[in-house]
Amino acid sequence: MNIISFLLYCIVVTCSPGPANIVILSSVQHSGAKKTMRYVYGATMAFGLLLILSTLMNRVLVEVIPNILIIMQVVGSIYMLYLAYKIFKMGATEDKPNPNANFRSGLLMQLVNPKVLLFTLTVIPSYVMPFYTSSLTLFMFVIIITVIGFFAFTTWVVFGAIFRAFLQNHQKVLNTLMALFLVYSAIMISGIL
């Protein structure tokens, strides 16, 4: 298992701009960091639940259809390349109306967030299941990824509160770096290198 590629993928995807992270950034600007953390807790809970469900579903699928891992690796690689393109092309963050920054809205946002759904469906089968099959090990990876997600959400809260002006002035450079990291991750899980 390429642990560096795995960690890079998890960090870049969870830290990259997406619906939940944009809501977090906006909520910090309108509601403050403390209230926004309620949203973060809900988003983290949904993220962990989706990872657990995905792991269970993929484990069953792997036992029924062994070649599903190859398909998930290809789908995951294509999705990462798509995300890299979207991040590279992304413009400046605009203020949006203040969402309801609470636990329930964070939970619901993650349950319908396509970025999170695709990530949770691909990360375990692409990076972990080819090397580990133990339920305990799979659960430990779910915990690790959930913690990474929580820290990513919290990072958006901190950056939203402290560095908003700086990030807007340098957003193109940051987006380019995140896009390049995603391209690297896509190449690593596809098995090209």
XYZ file of N, CA, C and O in Angstrom:
772
model
N 0.850 -1.186 0.000
C 0.000 0.000 0.000
C 0.883 1.232 0.000
O 1.795 1.349 0.803
N 0.585 2.171 -0.892
C 1.310 3.431 -0.932
C 0.632 4.398 0.038
O -0.314 5.091 -0.312
N 1.143 4.422 1.277
C 0.510 5.216 2.331
C 0.587 6.711 2.039
O -0.342 7.460 2.363
N 1.652 7.161 1.387
C 1.774 8.592 1.063
C 0.699 8.995 0.067
O 0.033 10.018 0.237
N 0.509 8.192 -0.962
C -0.535 8.475 -1.945
C -1.918 8.452 -1.288
O -2.760 9.314 -1.546
N -2.150 7.480 -0.416
C -3.417 7.365 0.308
C -3.675 8.613 1.150
O -4.741 9.230 1.072
N -2.691 9.005 1.963
C -2.865 10.175 2.829
C -3.017 11.451 2.015
O -3.853 12.309 2.336
N -2.214 11.580 0.950
C -2.322 12.749 0.082
C -3.729 12.851 -0.509
O -4.338 13.922 -0.525
N -4.235 11.740 -1.005
C -5.580 11.721 -1.581
C -6.622 12.133 -0.542
O -7.459 13.003 -0.796
N -6.560 11.539 0.636
C -7.533 11.865 1.681
C -7.467 13.334 2.084
O -8.500 14.001 2.218
N -6.267 13.841 2.257
C -6.108 15.232 2.681
C -6.557 16.188 1.595
O -7.306 17.138 1.853
N -6.116 15.960 0.359
C -6.472 16.876 -0.726
C -7.976 16.866 -0.978
O -8.600 17.926 -1.100
N -8.593 15.693 -1.030
C -10.029 15.641 -1.311
C -10.829 16.270 -0.180
O -11.768 17.030 -0.426
N -10.472 15.979 1.064
C -11.248 16.540 2.167
C -10.979 18.028 2.370
O -11.862 18.743 2.848
N -9.798 18.493 1.991
C -9.486 19.917 2.145
C -9.890 20.747 0.932
O -10.031 21.957 1.037
N -10.041 20.107 -0.219
C -10.344 20.873 -1.432
C -11.751 21.459 -1.367
O -12.632 20.922 -0.689
N -11.950 22.557 -2.066
C -13.264 23.189 -2.049
C -14.359 22.243 -2.534
O -14.188 21.524 -3.508
N -15.418 22.226 -1.833
C -16.589 21.432 -2.169
C -17.779 22.048 -1.464
O -17.625 23.037 -0.732
N -18.943 21.505 -1.655
C -20.138 22.112 -1.056
C -20.026 22.321 0.453
O -20.312 23.416 0.949
N -19.609 21.309 1.192
C -19.536 21.441 2.650
C -18.482 22.462 3.067
O -18.726 23.286 3.962
N -17.319 22.433 2.412
C -16.259 23.365 2.778
C -16.622 24.811 2.443
O -16.282 25.726 3.192
N -17.318 25.011 1.345
C -17.753 26.365 0.994
C -18.791 26.856 1.997
O -18.766 28.019 2.417
N -19.708 25.980 2.413
C -20.694 26.354 3.437
C -19.985 26.691 4.744
O -20.339 27.662 5.416
N -18.971 25.918 5.099
C -18.208 26.194 6.319
C -17.570 27.573 6.236
O -17.665 28.381 7.164
N -16.924 27.863 5.125
C -16.266 29.156 4.945
C -17.273 30.293 5.060
O -17.029 31.285 5.745
N -18.408 30.140 4.413
C -19.447 31.168 4.474
C -20.014 31.297 5.880
O -20.246 32.408 6.369
N -20.237 30.174 6.539
C -20.804 30.193 7.895
C -19.890 30.887 8.886
O -20.354 31.612 9.764
N -18.592 30.661 8.755
C -17.640 31.327 9.646
C -17.748 32.839 9.478
O -17.734 33.581 10.456
N -17.884 33.275 8.221
C -17.961 34.705 7.966
C -19.233 35.331 8.535
O -19.237 36.482 8.926
N -20.320 34.547 8.590
C -21.603 35.097 9.017
C -22.014 34.715 10.428
O -22.752 35.451 11.072
N -21.561 33.556 10.910
C -22.019 33.062 12.213
C -20.906 32.915 13.235
O -21.185 32.696 14.403
N -19.677 32.960 12.795
C -18.558 32.763 13.706
C -18.124 31.310 13.769
O -18.865 30.399 13.391
N -16.928 31.110 14.281
C -16.330 29.777 14.319
C -17.071 28.838 15.264
O -17.268 27.661 14.950
N -17.483 29.319 16.420
C -18.120 28.446 17.413
C -19.425 27.846 16.887
O -19.642 26.638 17.001
N -20.271 28.657 16.287
C -21.531 28.135 15.740
C -21.278 27.230 14.542
O -21.988 26.253 14.334
N -20.286 27.545 13.745
C -19.974 26.739 12.568
C -19.487 25.344 12.959
O -19.695 24.388 12.215
N -18.875 25.223 14.128
C -18.398 23.901 14.566
C -19.552 22.912 14.725
O -19.365 21.719 14.530
N -20.757 23.374 15.016
C -21.923 22.468 15.075
C -22.149 21.830 13.711
O -22.443 20.638 13.608
N -22.033 22.632 12.677
C -22.158 22.135 11.309
C -21.054 21.106 11.028
O -21.294 20.060 10.438
N -19.831 21.412 11.458
C -18.685 20.524 11.250
C -18.925 19.164 11.914
O -18.618 18.121 11.331
N -19.482 19.163 13.118
C -19.755 17.895 13.805
C -20.754 17.052 13.010
O -20.585 15.843 12.874
N -21.789 17.681 12.498
C -22.767 16.951 11.690
C -22.157 16.426 10.401
O -22.399 15.277 10.006
N -21.363 17.256 9.736
C -20.711 16.843 8.496
C -19.750 15.684 8.748
O -19.676 14.738 7.959
N -19.027 15.737 9.861
C -18.096 14.666 10.207
C -18.841 13.366 10.496
O -18.413 12.285 10.070
N -19.957 13.463 11.205
C -20.750 12.269 11.520
C -21.230 11.601 10.228
O -21.105 10.388 10.060
N -21.763 12.381 9.308
C -22.239 11.826 8.036
C -21.082 11.234 7.239
O -21.223 10.177 6.622
N -19.948 11.903 7.238
C -18.770 11.429 6.530
C -18.360 10.052 7.046
O -18.131 9.114 6.271
N -18.292 9.898 8.359
C -17.935 8.613 8.956
C -18.964 7.532 8.645
O -18.605 6.395 8.327
N -20.243 7.877 8.715
C -21.302 6.915 8.401
C -21.219 6.453 6.952
O -21.369 5.263 6.663
N -20.983 7.389 6.035
C -20.854 7.026 4.631
C -19.642 6.122 4.399
O -19.696 5.191 3.595
N -18.548 6.391 5.100
C -17.368 5.533 4.978
C -17.655 4.121 5.480
O -17.252 3.134 4.856
N -18.362 4.017 6.597
C -18.711 2.698 7.139
C -19.608 1.948 6.156
O -19.358 0.785 5.839
N -20.653 2.621 5.673
C -21.559 1.974 4.715
C -20.831 1.565 3.446
O -21.038 0.472 2.921
N -19.976 2.429 2.955
C -19.217 2.119 1.745
C -18.295 0.922 1.958
O -18.192 0.046 1.103
N -17.635 0.887 3.105
C -16.733 -0.230 3.398
C -17.504 -1.544 3.464
O -17.073 -2.551 2.895
N -18.640 -1.524 4.132
C -19.454 -2.738 4.227
C -19.946 -3.178 2.853
O -19.873 -4.363 2.506
N -20.444 -2.220 2.065
C -20.937 -2.550 0.722
C -19.810 -3.063 -0.163
O -19.984 -4.053 -0.877
N -18.674 -2.395 -0.135
C -17.553 -2.808 -0.975
C -16.994 -4.152 -0.545
O -16.564 -4.942 -1.375
N -17.014 -4.427 0.741
C -16.521 -5.722 1.218
C -17.396 -6.844 0.669
O -16.895 -7.871 0.224
N -18.696 -6.637 0.696
C -19.618 -7.635 0.146
C -19.403 -7.768 -1.359
O -19.321 -8.869 -1.893
N -19.293 -6.637 -2.041
C -19.092 -6.674 -3.490
C -17.785 -7.365 -3.866
O -17.727 -8.095 -4.850
N -16.724 -7.113 -3.088
C -15.433 -7.734 -3.379
C -15.527 -9.244 -3.235
O -14.925 -9.990 -4.004
N -16.291 -9.708 -2.270
C -16.444 -11.148 -2.099
C -17.284 -11.750 -3.222
O -17.055 -12.872 -3.634
N -18.247 -10.978 -3.734
C -19.125 -11.483 -4.791
C -18.481 -11.300 -6.160
O -18.481 -12.181 -6.995
N -17.920 -10.143 -6.390
C -17.325 -9.821 -7.693
C -15.888 -9.323 -7.466
O -15.668 -8.139 -7.249
N -14.888 -10.203 -7.540
C -13.504 -9.813 -7.243
C -12.964 -8.668 -8.112
O -12.133 -7.899 -7.654
N -13.438 -8.529 -9.331
C -12.913 -7.489 -10.207
C -13.483 -6.107 -9.935
O -13.117 -5.150 -10.605
N -14.355 -5.975 -8.956
C -14.945 -4.673 -8.647
C -13.877 -3.675 -8.212
O -14.011 -2.484 -8.448
N -12.792 -4.140 -7.598
C -11.728 -3.233 -7.166
C -11.109 -2.500 -8.350
O -10.834 -1.311 -8.273
N -10.897 -3.209 -9.429
C -10.319 -2.583 -10.618
C -11.253 -1.499 -11.141
O -10.818 -0.387 -11.471
N -12.524 -1.804 -11.192
C -13.516 -0.824 -11.655
C -13.518 0.394 -10.740
O -13.518 1.540 -11.207
N -13.498 0.162 -9.424
C -13.520 1.281 -8.478
C -12.232 2.108 -8.580
O -12.271 3.328 -8.437
N -11.096 1.465 -8.849
C -9.854 2.211 -9.020
C -9.933 3.106 -10.252
O -9.501 4.255 -10.221
N -10.489 2.585 -11.335
C -10.628 3.380 -12.557
C -11.601 4.535 -12.319
O -11.309 5.688 -12.650
N -12.748 4.236 -11.724
C -13.734 5.286 -11.428
C -13.121 6.332 -10.493
O -13.275 7.534 -10.711
N -12.421 5.871 -9.463
C -11.778 6.797 -8.529
C -10.751 7.685 -9.209
O -10.676 8.886 -8.957
N -9.957 7.103 -10.095
C -8.943 7.881 -10.823
C -9.587 8.928 -11.724
O -9.153 10.085 -11.764
N -10.630 8.520 -12.439
C -11.330 9.468 -13.323
C -11.949 10.594 -12.504
O -11.858 11.768 -12.865
N -12.570 10.245 -11.368
C -13.179 11.267 -10.523
C -12.121 12.225 -9.979
O -12.333 13.440 -9.945
N -10.960 11.701 -9.578
C -9.906 12.583 -9.074
C -9.414 13.536 -10.162
O -9.152 14.707 -9.895
N -9.308 13.048 -11.392
C -8.906 13.929 -12.496
C -9.969 15.001 -12.741
O -9.642 16.173 -12.996
N -11.234 14.623 -12.655
C -12.330 15.587 -12.786
C -12.247 16.639 -11.679
O -12.362 17.843 -11.942
N -12.029 16.200 -10.431
C -11.901 17.146 -9.322
C -10.707 18.079 -9.532
O -10.795 19.276 -9.260
N -9.597 17.515 -10.004
C -8.417 18.340 -10.261
C -8.738 19.438 -11.272
O -8.360 20.600 -11.084
N -9.444 19.085 -12.334
C -9.840 20.064 -13.342
C -10.746 21.140 -12.733
O -10.542 22.335 -12.949
N -11.762 20.710 -11.967
C -12.701 21.652 -11.363
C -11.989 22.597 -10.391
O -12.272 23.788 -10.358
N -11.062 22.061 -9.611
C -10.327 22.885 -8.658
C -9.434 23.870 -9.392
O -9.364 25.043 -9.051
N -8.761 23.400 -10.443
C -7.881 24.279 -11.214
C -8.659 25.430 -11.841
O -8.195 26.561 -11.870
N -9.880 25.164 -12.333
C -10.687 26.174 -13.016
C -11.490 27.061 -12.055
O -12.102 28.030 -12.479
N -11.501 26.729 -10.761
C -12.338 27.428 -9.800
C -11.928 28.888 -9.650
O -10.756 29.211 -9.593
N -12.931 29.747 -9.562
C -12.703 31.170 -9.366
C -12.675 31.520 -7.890
O -12.634 30.657 -7.024
N -12.741 32.781 -7.621
C -12.697 33.265 -6.242
C -13.966 32.888 -5.493
O -15.044 32.824 -6.055
N -13.812 32.653 -4.202
C -14.946 32.346 -3.349
C -15.762 33.616 -3.138
O -15.230 34.664 -2.838
N -17.042 33.497 -3.327
C -17.928 34.634 -3.122
C -18.724 34.420 -1.848
O -19.024 33.311 -1.466
N -19.090 35.537 -1.214
C -19.963 35.410 -0.057
C -21.306 34.895 -0.512
O -21.858 35.319 -1.511
N -21.834 33.953 0.233
C -23.143 33.384 -0.056
C -24.040 33.691 1.133
O -23.564 33.981 2.208
N -25.344 33.609 0.940
C -26.224 33.824 2.084
C -25.885 32.839 3.200
O -25.477 31.712 2.950
N -26.076 33.282 4.421
C -25.729 32.459 5.571
C -26.605 31.223 5.650
O -27.806 31.322 5.816
N -25.998 30.016 5.524
C -26.788 28.797 5.683
C -27.072 28.564 7.160
O -26.479 29.181 8.026
N -27.949 27.659 7.425
C -28.257 27.285 8.793
C -27.116 26.424 9.303
O -27.060 25.237 9.041
N -26.174 27.013 10.023
C -24.958 26.308 10.454
C -25.230 25.505 11.717
O -24.901 25.915 12.815
N -25.838 24.329 11.559
C -26.091 23.478 12.714
C -25.736 22.036 12.379
O -25.401 21.712 11.247
N -25.811 21.168 13.379
C -25.450 19.770 13.235
C -26.264 19.090 12.132
O -25.720 18.411 11.268
N -27.572 19.292 12.141
C -28.455 18.622 11.181
C -28.144 19.038 9.750
O -28.081 18.199 8.852
N -27.914 20.330 9.512
C -27.624 20.755 8.142
C -26.265 20.239 7.683
O -26.080 19.903 6.510
N -25.300 20.131 8.599
C -24.003 19.536 8.251
C -24.141 18.066 7.903
O -23.545 17.586 6.939
N -24.955 17.361 8.674
C -25.201 15.942 8.427
C -25.882 15.736 7.078
O -25.443 14.937 6.253
N -26.929 16.492 6.828
C -27.683 16.352 5.579
C -26.859 16.758 4.361
O -26.939 16.115 3.314
N -26.064 17.813 4.490
C -25.235 18.264 3.365
C -24.290 17.151 2.926
O -24.142 16.882 1.736
N -23.666 16.476 3.892
C -22.728 15.423 3.537
C -23.432 14.211 2.930
O -22.880 13.554 2.061
N -24.626 13.913 3.380
C -25.335 12.744 2.863
C -25.745 12.907 1.401
O -25.964 11.919 0.710
N -25.857 14.145 0.925
C -26.234 14.385 -0.475
C -25.104 15.026 -1.282
O -25.290 15.351 -2.444
N -23.941 15.166 -0.690
C -22.800 15.804 -1.332
C -22.144 14.817 -2.310
O -21.561 13.821 -1.895
N -22.230 15.064 -3.628
C -21.659 14.117 -4.595
C -20.153 13.914 -4.422
O -19.651 12.812 -4.627
N -19.447 14.957 -4.038
C -18.003 14.828 -3.825
C -17.733 13.798 -2.724
O -16.889 12.919 -2.877
N -18.468 13.882 -1.632
C -18.274 12.964 -0.512
C -18.738 11.557 -0.876
O -18.071 10.577 -0.545
N -19.869 11.454 -1.557
C -20.371 10.132 -1.939
C -19.368 9.401 -2.818
O -19.059 8.229 -2.586
N -18.840 10.082 -3.816
C -17.863 9.436 -4.701
C -16.561 9.116 -3.971
O -15.966 8.068 -4.172
N -16.137 10.039 -3.104
C -14.915 9.793 -2.340
C -15.075 8.575 -1.446
O -14.216 7.688 -1.431
N -16.175 8.511 -0.698
C -16.353 7.395 0.233
C -16.538 6.064 -0.492
O -16.181 5.023 0.046
N -17.065 6.109 -1.698
C -17.225 4.864 -2.460
C -15.919 4.368 -3.088
O -15.818 3.205 -3.464
N -14.941 5.254 -3.222
C -13.711 4.859 -3.913
C -12.483 4.724 -3.023
O -11.583 3.953 -3.353
N -12.401 5.447 -1.922
C -11.147 5.486 -1.164
C -10.794 4.134 -0.539
O -9.652 3.678 -0.643
N -11.734 3.469 0.098
C -11.434 2.180 0.745
C -11.118 1.096 -0.292
O -10.098 0.412 -0.175
N -11.958 0.926 -1.335
C -11.627 -0.137 -2.300
C -10.372 0.160 -3.122
O -9.675 -0.770 -3.525
N -10.070 1.417 -3.356
C -8.904 1.748 -4.175
C -7.596 1.649 -3.410
O -6.593 1.198 -3.943
N -7.592 2.098 -2.176
C -6.344 2.175 -1.426
C -6.164 1.087 -0.377
O -5.047 0.663 -0.115
N -7.242 0.660 0.260
C -7.104 -0.217 1.423
C -7.396 -1.683 1.101
O -6.613 -2.568 1.435
N -8.531 -1.948 0.446
C -8.967 -3.330 0.241
C -8.018 -4.189 -0.606
O -7.982 -5.396 -0.397
N -7.242 -3.611 -1.512
C -6.289 -4.478 -2.220
C -5.209 -5.050 -1.297
O -4.553 -6.021 -1.634
N -5.030 -4.443 -0.112
C -3.951 -4.858 0.778
C -4.424 -5.431 2.110
O -3.698 -6.177 2.758
N -5.629 -5.043 2.540
C -6.129 -5.478 3.846
C -7.568 -5.978 3.711
O -8.372 -5.385 3.007
N -7.880 -7.065 4.423
C -9.240 -7.602 4.388
C -9.852 -7.730 5.776
O -11.052 -7.917 5.901
N -9.061 -7.606 6.811
C -9.554 -7.738 8.178
C -10.561 -6.630 8.494
O -10.334 -5.455 8.191
N -11.668 -7.005 9.118
C -12.699 -6.028 9.500
C -12.133 -4.961 10.426
O -12.445 -3.779 10.284
N -11.299 -5.365 11.365
C -10.707 -4.414 12.302
C -9.817 -3.408 11.573
O -9.887 -2.207 11.828
N -9.011 -3.893 10.649
C -8.132 -2.999 9.888
C -8.949 -2.038 9.031
O -8.656 -0.840 8.986
N -9.974 -2.548 8.373
C -10.831 -1.684 7.562
C -11.494 -0.621 8.430
O -11.566 0.555 8.049
N -11.968 -1.013 9.606
C -12.591 -0.061 10.521
C -11.586 0.998 10.977
O -11.923 2.173 11.095
N -10.338 0.587 11.230
C -9.309 1.554 11.632
C -9.054 2.573 10.519
O -8.875 3.758 10.794
N -9.071 2.122 9.258
C -8.899 3.064 8.152
C -10.098 4.012 8.049
O -9.934 5.184 7.730
N -11.301 3.508 8.323
C -12.483 4.371 8.340
C -12.308 5.459 9.399
O -12.583 6.642 9.139
N -11.833 5.082 10.571
C -11.593 6.055 11.645
C -10.540 7.078 11.212
O -10.713 8.286 11.401
N -9.438 6.604 10.632
C -8.368 7.506 10.188
C -8.903 8.510 9.170
O -8.648 9.716 9.272
N -9.657 8.032 8.190
C -10.188 8.924 7.154
C -11.199 9.899 7.750
O -11.213 11.085 7.390
N -12.022 9.437 8.683
C -12.998 10.324 9.329
C -12.287 11.420 10.116
O -12.686 12.586 10.067
N -11.231 11.066 10.816
C -10.456 12.059 11.566
C -9.819 13.065 10.606
O -9.816 14.276 10.859
N -9.278 12.574 9.491
C -8.718 13.478 8.481
C -9.808 14.437 7.994
O -9.578 15.636 7.859
N -11.003 13.913 7.742
C -12.116 14.762 7.316
C -12.466 15.811 8.355
O -12.670 16.989 8.026
N -12.523 15.408 9.621
C -12.825 16.364 10.692
C -11.775 17.469 10.735
O -12.101 18.652 10.833
N -10.493 17.095 10.658
C -9.437 18.101 10.673
C -9.503 18.998 9.435
O -9.218 20.195 9.518
N -9.900 18.439 8.296
C -10.049 19.262 7.092
C -11.158 20.288 7.277
O -10.985 21.475 6.962
N -12.313 19.846 7.790
C -13.412 20.788 8.044
C -12.984 21.865 9.034
O -13.261 23.049 8.842
N -12.309 21.453 10.096
C -11.861 22.401 11.118
C -10.842 23.381 10.540
O -10.840 24.564 10.892
N -10.006 22.889 9.641
C -9.046 23.771 8.976
C -9.771 24.861 8.186
O -9.356 26.027 8.196
N -10.874 24.481 7.518
C -11.647 25.482 6.792
C -12.242 26.509 7.749
O -12.330 27.693 7.413
N -12.642 26.085 8.922
C -13.147 27.032 9.925
C -12.043 28.011 10.313
O -12.248 29.227 10.317
N -10.873 27.483 10.621
C -9.753 28.329 11.037
C -9.337 29.273 9.909
O -9.183 30.487 10.115
N -9.146 28.715 8.712
C -8.760 29.566 7.587
C -9.834 30.597 7.268
O -9.514 31.736 6.927
N -11.077 30.214 7.371
C -12.159 31.163 7.132
C -12.147 32.309 8.111
O -12.429 33.448 7.760
N -11.816 32.005 9.353
C -11.802 33.025 10.398
C -10.564 33.921 10.338
O -10.640 35.103 10.624
N -9.440 33.348 9.932
C -8.183 34.091 10.026
C -7.628 34.564 8.682
O -7.166 35.694 8.566
N -7.668 33.698 7.677
C -6.921 33.958 6.446
C -7.768 34.223 5.209
O -7.284 34.055 4.091
N -8.970 34.621 5.345
C -9.857 34.770 4.190
C -9.295 35.707 3.120
O -9.269 35.357 1.946
N -8.835 36.870 3.505
C -8.310 37.829 2.519
C -7.070 37.271 1.805
O -6.948 37.383 0.587
N -6.185 36.641 2.552
C -4.981 36.064 1.956
C -5.339 34.979 0.943
O -4.786 34.931 -0.149
N -6.247 34.096 1.335
C -6.634 32.996 0.441
C -7.284 33.506 -0.840
O -7.050 32.958 -1.915
N -8.088 34.553 -0.740
C -8.714 35.101 -1.943
C -7.675 35.720 -2.866
O -7.789 35.611 -4.082
N -6.649 36.323 -2.308
C -5.594 36.938 -3.127
C -4.693 35.906 -3.803
O -4.076 36.196 -4.821
N -4.594 34.690 -3.262
C -3.705 33.657 -3.798
C -4.449 32.376 -4.181
O -3.853 31.304 -4.253
N -5.724 32.490 -4.439
C -6.542 31.307 -4.673
C -6.102 30.515 -5.895
O -6.107 29.290 -5.877
N -5.679 31.151 -6.965
C -5.291 30.423 -8.178
C -4.078 29.528 -7.929
O -4.040 28.384 -8.375
N -3.095 30.019 -7.209
C -1.905 29.222 -6.897
C -2.294 28.030 -6.024
O -1.869 26.898 -6.282
N -3.103 28.263 -5.000
C -3.528 27.178 -4.112
C -4.370 26.150 -4.864
O -4.191 24.941 -4.680
N -5.266 26.603 -5.732
C -6.082 25.678 -6.519
C -5.212 24.845 -7.451
O -5.451 23.653 -7.636
N -4.214 25.459 -8.052
C -3.314 24.740 -8.948
C -2.551 23.650 -8.192
O -2.438 22.515 -8.673
N -2.054 23.978 -6.996
C -1.335 22.979 -6.198
C -2.248 21.820 -5.800
O -1.859 20.652 -5.907
N -3.466 22.108 -5.358
C -4.397 21.041 -4.981
C -4.744 20.181 -6.198
O -4.844 18.959 -6.102
N -4.915 20.815 -7.359
C -5.223 20.066 -8.579
C -4.072 19.132 -8.951
O -4.282 17.976 -9.316
N -2.842 19.616 -8.844
C -1.682 18.784 -9.158
C -1.560 17.594 -8.197
O -1.223 16.480 -8.612
N -1.847 17.813 -6.923
C -1.824 16.700 -5.957
C -2.886 15.663 -6.301
O -2.658 14.463 -6.173
N -4.047 16.097 -6.760
C -5.097 15.150 -7.149
C -4.692 14.359 -8.392
O -4.968 13.161 -8.480
N -4.052 15.014 -9.353
C -3.586 14.303 -10.554
C -2.565 13.239 -10.149
O -2.622 12.097 -10.611
N -1.653 13.592 -9.259
C -0.673 12.624 -8.760
C -1.374 11.443 -8.103
O -1.039 10.274 -8.363
N -2.364 11.701 -7.251
C -3.101 10.626 -6.578
C -3.831 9.738 -7.583
O -3.847 8.510 -7.452
N -4.425 10.347 -8.607
C -5.140 9.575 -9.638
C -4.186 8.644 -10.377
O -4.493 7.477 -10.627
N -2.997 9.143 -10.683
C -2.006 8.318 -11.363
C -1.554 7.165 -10.480
O -1.427 6.035 -10.931
N -1.383 7.438 -9.190
C -0.908 6.391 -8.265
C -1.940 5.280 -8.097
O -1.567 4.117 -8.091
N -3.239 5.593 -7.969
C -4.187 4.507 -7.755
C -4.554 3.781 -9.040
O -5.011 2.647 -8.999
N -4.333 4.437 -10.173
C -4.646 3.768 -11.437
C -3.600 2.727 -11.804
O -3.824 1.879 -12.641
N -2.440 2.799 -11.147
C -1.392 1.824 -11.400
C -0.506 2.176 -12.589
O 0.290 1.366 -13.026
N -0.625 3.393 -13.108
C 0.197 3.805 -14.254
C 1.662 3.859 -13.867
O 2.519 3.440 -14.628
N 1.974 4.354 -12.666
C 3.371 4.429 -12.224
C 3.711 3.331 -11.262
O 2.970 2.839 -10.521
